[in-house]
Short mmCIF file of C-alpha atoms and ligand atoms in Angstrom, two decimals:
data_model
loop_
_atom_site.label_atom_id
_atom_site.label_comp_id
_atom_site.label_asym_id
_atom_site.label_seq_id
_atom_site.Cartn_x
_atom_site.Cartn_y
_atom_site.Cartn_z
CA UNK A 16 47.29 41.46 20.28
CA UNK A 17 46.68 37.73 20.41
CA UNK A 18 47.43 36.31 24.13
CA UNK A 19 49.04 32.72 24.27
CA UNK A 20 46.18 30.60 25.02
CA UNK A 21 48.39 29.14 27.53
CA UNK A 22 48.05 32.46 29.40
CA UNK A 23 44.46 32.67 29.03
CA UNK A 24 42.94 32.78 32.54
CA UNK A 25 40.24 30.12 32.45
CA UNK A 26 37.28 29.64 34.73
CA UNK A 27 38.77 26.52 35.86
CA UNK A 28 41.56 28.25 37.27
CA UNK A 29 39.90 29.82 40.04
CA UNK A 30 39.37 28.86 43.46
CA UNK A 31 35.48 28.30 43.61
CA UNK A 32 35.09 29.39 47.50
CA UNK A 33 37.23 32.58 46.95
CA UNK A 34 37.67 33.11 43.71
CA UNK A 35 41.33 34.45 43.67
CA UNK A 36 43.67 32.74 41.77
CA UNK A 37 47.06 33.38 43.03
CA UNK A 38 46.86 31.15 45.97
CA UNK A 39 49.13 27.67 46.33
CA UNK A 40 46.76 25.26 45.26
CA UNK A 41 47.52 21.22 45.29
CA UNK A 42 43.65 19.96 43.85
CA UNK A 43 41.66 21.82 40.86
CA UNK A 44 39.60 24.68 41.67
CA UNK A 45 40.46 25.25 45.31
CA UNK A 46 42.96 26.92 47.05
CA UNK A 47 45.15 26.08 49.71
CA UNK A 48 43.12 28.25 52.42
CA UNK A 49 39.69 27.33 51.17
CA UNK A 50 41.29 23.49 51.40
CA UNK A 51 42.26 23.71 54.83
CA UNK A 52 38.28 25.36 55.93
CA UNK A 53 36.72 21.98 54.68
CA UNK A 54 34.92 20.12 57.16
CA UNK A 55 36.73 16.51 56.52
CA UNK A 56 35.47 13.77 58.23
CA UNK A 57 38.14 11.91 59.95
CA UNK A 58 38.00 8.36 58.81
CA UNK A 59 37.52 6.28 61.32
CA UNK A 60 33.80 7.48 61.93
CA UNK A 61 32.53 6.17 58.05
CA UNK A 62 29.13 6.64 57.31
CA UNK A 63 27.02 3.27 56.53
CA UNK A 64 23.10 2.05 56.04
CA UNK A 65 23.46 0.55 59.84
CA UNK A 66 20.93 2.94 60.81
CA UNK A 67 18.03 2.11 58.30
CA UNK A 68 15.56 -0.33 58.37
CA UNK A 69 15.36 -1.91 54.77
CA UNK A 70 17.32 -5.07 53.72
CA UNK A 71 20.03 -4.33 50.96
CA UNK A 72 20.90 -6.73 48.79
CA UNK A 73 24.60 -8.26 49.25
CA UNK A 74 25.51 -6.29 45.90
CA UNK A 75 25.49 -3.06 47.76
CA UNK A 76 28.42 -1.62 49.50
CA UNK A 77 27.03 -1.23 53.17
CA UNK A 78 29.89 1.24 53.88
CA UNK A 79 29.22 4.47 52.15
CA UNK A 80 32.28 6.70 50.87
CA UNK A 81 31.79 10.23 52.36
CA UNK A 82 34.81 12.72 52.98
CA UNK A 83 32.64 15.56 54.71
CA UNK A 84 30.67 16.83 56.98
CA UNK A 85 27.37 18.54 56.37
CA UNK A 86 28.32 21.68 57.95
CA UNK A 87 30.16 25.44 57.06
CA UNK A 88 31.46 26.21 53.87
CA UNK A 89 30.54 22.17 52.35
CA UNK A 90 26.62 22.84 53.65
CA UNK A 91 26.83 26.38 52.12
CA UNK A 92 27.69 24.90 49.06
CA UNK A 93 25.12 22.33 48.58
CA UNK A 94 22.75 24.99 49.77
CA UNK A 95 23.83 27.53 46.99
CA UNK A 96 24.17 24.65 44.65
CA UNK A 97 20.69 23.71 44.84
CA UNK A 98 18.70 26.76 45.58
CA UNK A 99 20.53 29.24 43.64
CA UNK A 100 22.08 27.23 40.59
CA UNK A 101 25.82 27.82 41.77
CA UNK A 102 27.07 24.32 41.12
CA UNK A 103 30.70 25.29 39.92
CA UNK A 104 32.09 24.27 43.50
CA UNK A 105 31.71 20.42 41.59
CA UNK A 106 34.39 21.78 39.72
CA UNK A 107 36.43 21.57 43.11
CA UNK A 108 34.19 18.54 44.93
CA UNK A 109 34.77 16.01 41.96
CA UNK A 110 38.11 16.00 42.44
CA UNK A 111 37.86 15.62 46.38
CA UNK A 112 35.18 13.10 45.88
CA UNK A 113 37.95 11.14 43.77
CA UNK A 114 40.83 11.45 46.37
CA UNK A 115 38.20 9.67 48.41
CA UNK A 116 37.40 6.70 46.08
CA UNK A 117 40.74 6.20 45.50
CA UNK A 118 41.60 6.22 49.25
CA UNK A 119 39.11 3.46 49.44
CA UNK A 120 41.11 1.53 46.82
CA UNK A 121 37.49 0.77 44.97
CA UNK A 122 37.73 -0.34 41.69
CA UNK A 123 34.99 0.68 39.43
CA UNK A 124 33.55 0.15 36.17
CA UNK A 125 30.87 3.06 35.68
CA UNK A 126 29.63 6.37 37.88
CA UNK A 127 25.72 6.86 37.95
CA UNK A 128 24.25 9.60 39.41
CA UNK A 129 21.55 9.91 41.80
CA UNK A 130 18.48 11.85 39.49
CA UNK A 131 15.99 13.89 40.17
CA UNK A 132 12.43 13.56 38.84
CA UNK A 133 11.83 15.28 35.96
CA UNK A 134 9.66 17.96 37.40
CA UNK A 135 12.54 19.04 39.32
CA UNK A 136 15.39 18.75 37.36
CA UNK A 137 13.47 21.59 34.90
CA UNK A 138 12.66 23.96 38.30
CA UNK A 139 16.41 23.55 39.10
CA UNK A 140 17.63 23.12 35.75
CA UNK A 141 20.39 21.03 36.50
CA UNK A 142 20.95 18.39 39.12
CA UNK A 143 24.07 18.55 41.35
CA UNK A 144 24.53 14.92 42.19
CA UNK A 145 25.01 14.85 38.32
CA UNK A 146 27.55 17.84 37.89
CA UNK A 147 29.39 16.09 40.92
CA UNK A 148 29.45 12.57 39.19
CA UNK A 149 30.97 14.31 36.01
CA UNK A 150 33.96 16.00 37.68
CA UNK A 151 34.55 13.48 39.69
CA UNK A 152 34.59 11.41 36.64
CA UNK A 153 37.02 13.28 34.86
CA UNK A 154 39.33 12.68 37.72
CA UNK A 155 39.06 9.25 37.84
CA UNK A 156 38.68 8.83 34.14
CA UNK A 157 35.08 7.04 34.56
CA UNK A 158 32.22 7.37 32.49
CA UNK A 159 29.11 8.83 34.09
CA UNK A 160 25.63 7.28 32.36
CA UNK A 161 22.63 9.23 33.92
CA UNK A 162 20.52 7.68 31.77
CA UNK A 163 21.02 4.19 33.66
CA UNK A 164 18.80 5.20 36.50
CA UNK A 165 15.61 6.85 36.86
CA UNK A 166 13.42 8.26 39.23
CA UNK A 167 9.82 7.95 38.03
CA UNK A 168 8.44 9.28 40.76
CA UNK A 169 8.62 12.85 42.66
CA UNK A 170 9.06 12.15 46.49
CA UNK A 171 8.17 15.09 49.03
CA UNK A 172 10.44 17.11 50.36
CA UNK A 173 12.41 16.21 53.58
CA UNK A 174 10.47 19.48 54.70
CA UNK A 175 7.00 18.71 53.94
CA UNK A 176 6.91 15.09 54.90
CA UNK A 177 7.41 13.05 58.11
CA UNK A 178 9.91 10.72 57.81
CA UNK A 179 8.29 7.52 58.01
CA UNK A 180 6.27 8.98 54.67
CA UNK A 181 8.85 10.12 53.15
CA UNK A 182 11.09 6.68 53.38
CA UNK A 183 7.97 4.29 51.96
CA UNK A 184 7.20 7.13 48.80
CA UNK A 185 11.06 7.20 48.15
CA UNK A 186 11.48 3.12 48.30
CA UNK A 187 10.09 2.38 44.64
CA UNK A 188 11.03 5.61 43.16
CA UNK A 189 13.55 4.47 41.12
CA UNK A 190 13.87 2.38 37.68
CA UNK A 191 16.70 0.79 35.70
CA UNK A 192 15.66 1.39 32.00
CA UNK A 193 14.16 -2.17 30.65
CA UNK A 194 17.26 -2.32 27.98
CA UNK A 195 19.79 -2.37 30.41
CA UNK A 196 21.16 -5.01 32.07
CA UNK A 197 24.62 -4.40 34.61
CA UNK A 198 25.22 -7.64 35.56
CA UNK A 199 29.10 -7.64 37.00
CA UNK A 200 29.67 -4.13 36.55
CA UNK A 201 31.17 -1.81 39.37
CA UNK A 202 28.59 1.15 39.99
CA UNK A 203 29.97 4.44 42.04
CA UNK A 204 26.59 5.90 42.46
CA UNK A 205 26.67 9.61 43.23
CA UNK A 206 24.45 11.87 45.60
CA UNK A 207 25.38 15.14 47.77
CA UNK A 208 24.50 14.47 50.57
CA UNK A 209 23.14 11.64 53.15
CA UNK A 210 20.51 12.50 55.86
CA UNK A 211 18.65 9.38 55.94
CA UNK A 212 19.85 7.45 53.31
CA UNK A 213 16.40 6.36 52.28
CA UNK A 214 17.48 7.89 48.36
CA UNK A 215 20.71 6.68 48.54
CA UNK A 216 19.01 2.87 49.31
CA UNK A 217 16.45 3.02 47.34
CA UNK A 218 18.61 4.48 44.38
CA UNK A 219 21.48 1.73 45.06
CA UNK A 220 19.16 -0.83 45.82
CA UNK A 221 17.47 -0.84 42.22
CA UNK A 222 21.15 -0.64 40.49
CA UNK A 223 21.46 -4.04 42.13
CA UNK A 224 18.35 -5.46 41.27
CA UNK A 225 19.58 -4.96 37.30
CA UNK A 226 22.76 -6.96 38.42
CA UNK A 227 25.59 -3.89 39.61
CA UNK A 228 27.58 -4.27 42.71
CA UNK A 229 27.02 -0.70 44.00
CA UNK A 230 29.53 1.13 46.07
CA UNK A 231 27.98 4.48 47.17
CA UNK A 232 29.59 7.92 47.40
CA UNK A 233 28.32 10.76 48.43
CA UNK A 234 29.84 14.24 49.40
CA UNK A 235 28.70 14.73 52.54
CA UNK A 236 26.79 13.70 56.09
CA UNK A 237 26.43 14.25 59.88
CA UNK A 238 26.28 11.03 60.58
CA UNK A 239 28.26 10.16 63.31
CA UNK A 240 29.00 13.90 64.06
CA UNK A 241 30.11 14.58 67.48
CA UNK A 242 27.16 16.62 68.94
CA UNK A 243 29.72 19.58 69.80
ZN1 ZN B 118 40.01 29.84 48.00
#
């Protein structure tokens, strides 16, 4: 018997933390419970590039758009997205990463995601700020270009350098291909998370340089956590 595609379960349809389905859900791939477990930063603590000590230009958006903290189920899920390939919970961030934007009232031409250097993207095989960019582009009906932005060199790990290293290897590390030029177009640039900003800076930093205005986004820091 043929079932009415209609009443074909699809993946979508799932919540991505619990994977039931028959749960009240108001956003795509999460459920009401799930929802409520989210570590949402309250918005009057925003996250911004006071704390680092690099000049941006005036094109970059010093306030960054974050909804989360970097803690239970969201850390979990940037953990498991990166270390063990589960990135379907973008399926259910994108969306939340758009209810964000939108509460910001930022208009934007374009999403670009953070990359990773090529030596990582095939050990991970994918990258995450990328699968984030794309749902959250289908939910704000933006076009994500990944090829706009490059990293062209591989920066330690957080782990395996100090930070002071770390921060002067990740400063150049980025490229806007020679072809392309952005001059008075709206960038959402796209990472998961922000510890000390030096890849979000860097990364937003050389979007301006080819002539974006660059308004950050990323899914989720501690900064400004209360230490409880
Ligand atoms: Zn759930």
């Amino acid at each position: 018997m043929l079932i009415p595609l209609t009443l074909t379960p699809s993946f979508a349809d799932f919540c991505q933390f619990c994977r039931q389905r028959s749960r009240v859900t108001v956003m795509p791939s999460i459920c009401g419970h799930c929802l409520s477990r989210l570590p949402f930063r309250p918005k009057r603590i925003p996250v911004s590039f006071a704390e680092l000590q690099v000049i941006l230009p005036p094109l970059v958006s010093k306030m960054i758009i974050c909804p989360f903290y970097y803690t239970g189920v969201v850390r979990q899920s940037i953990l498991r997205m990166k270390f063990s390939g589960r990135w379907h919970t973008a399926r259910a961030f994108g969306p939340l990463l758009a209810n964000a934007v939108r509460r910001e009232r930022v208009v934007a031409d374009w999403i670009v995601p953070v990359p990773l250097h090529d030596s990582r993207l095939k050990q991970r095989g994918f990258n995450q700020a990328e699968k984030l960019a794309v749902f959250m582009g289908s939910a704000l009906d933006l076009p994500v270009r990944k090829s706009w932005l490059v990293r062209r060199e591989d920066t330690p790990r957080q782990s395996e350098a100090e930070e002071g290293a770390r921060f002067r290897a990740v400063l150049n590390a980025f490229e806007v291909p020679e072809n392309i030029r952005l001059d008075n177009q709206a960038v959402l640039l796209v990472d998961d998370v922000y510890t000390t900003g030096a890849t979000l800076a860097a990364a937003a930093k050389t979007l301006a340089a080819a002539g974006a205005y660059v308004q950050p986004v990323v899914l989720a820091s501690n900064q400004g956590k209360p230490m409880i």
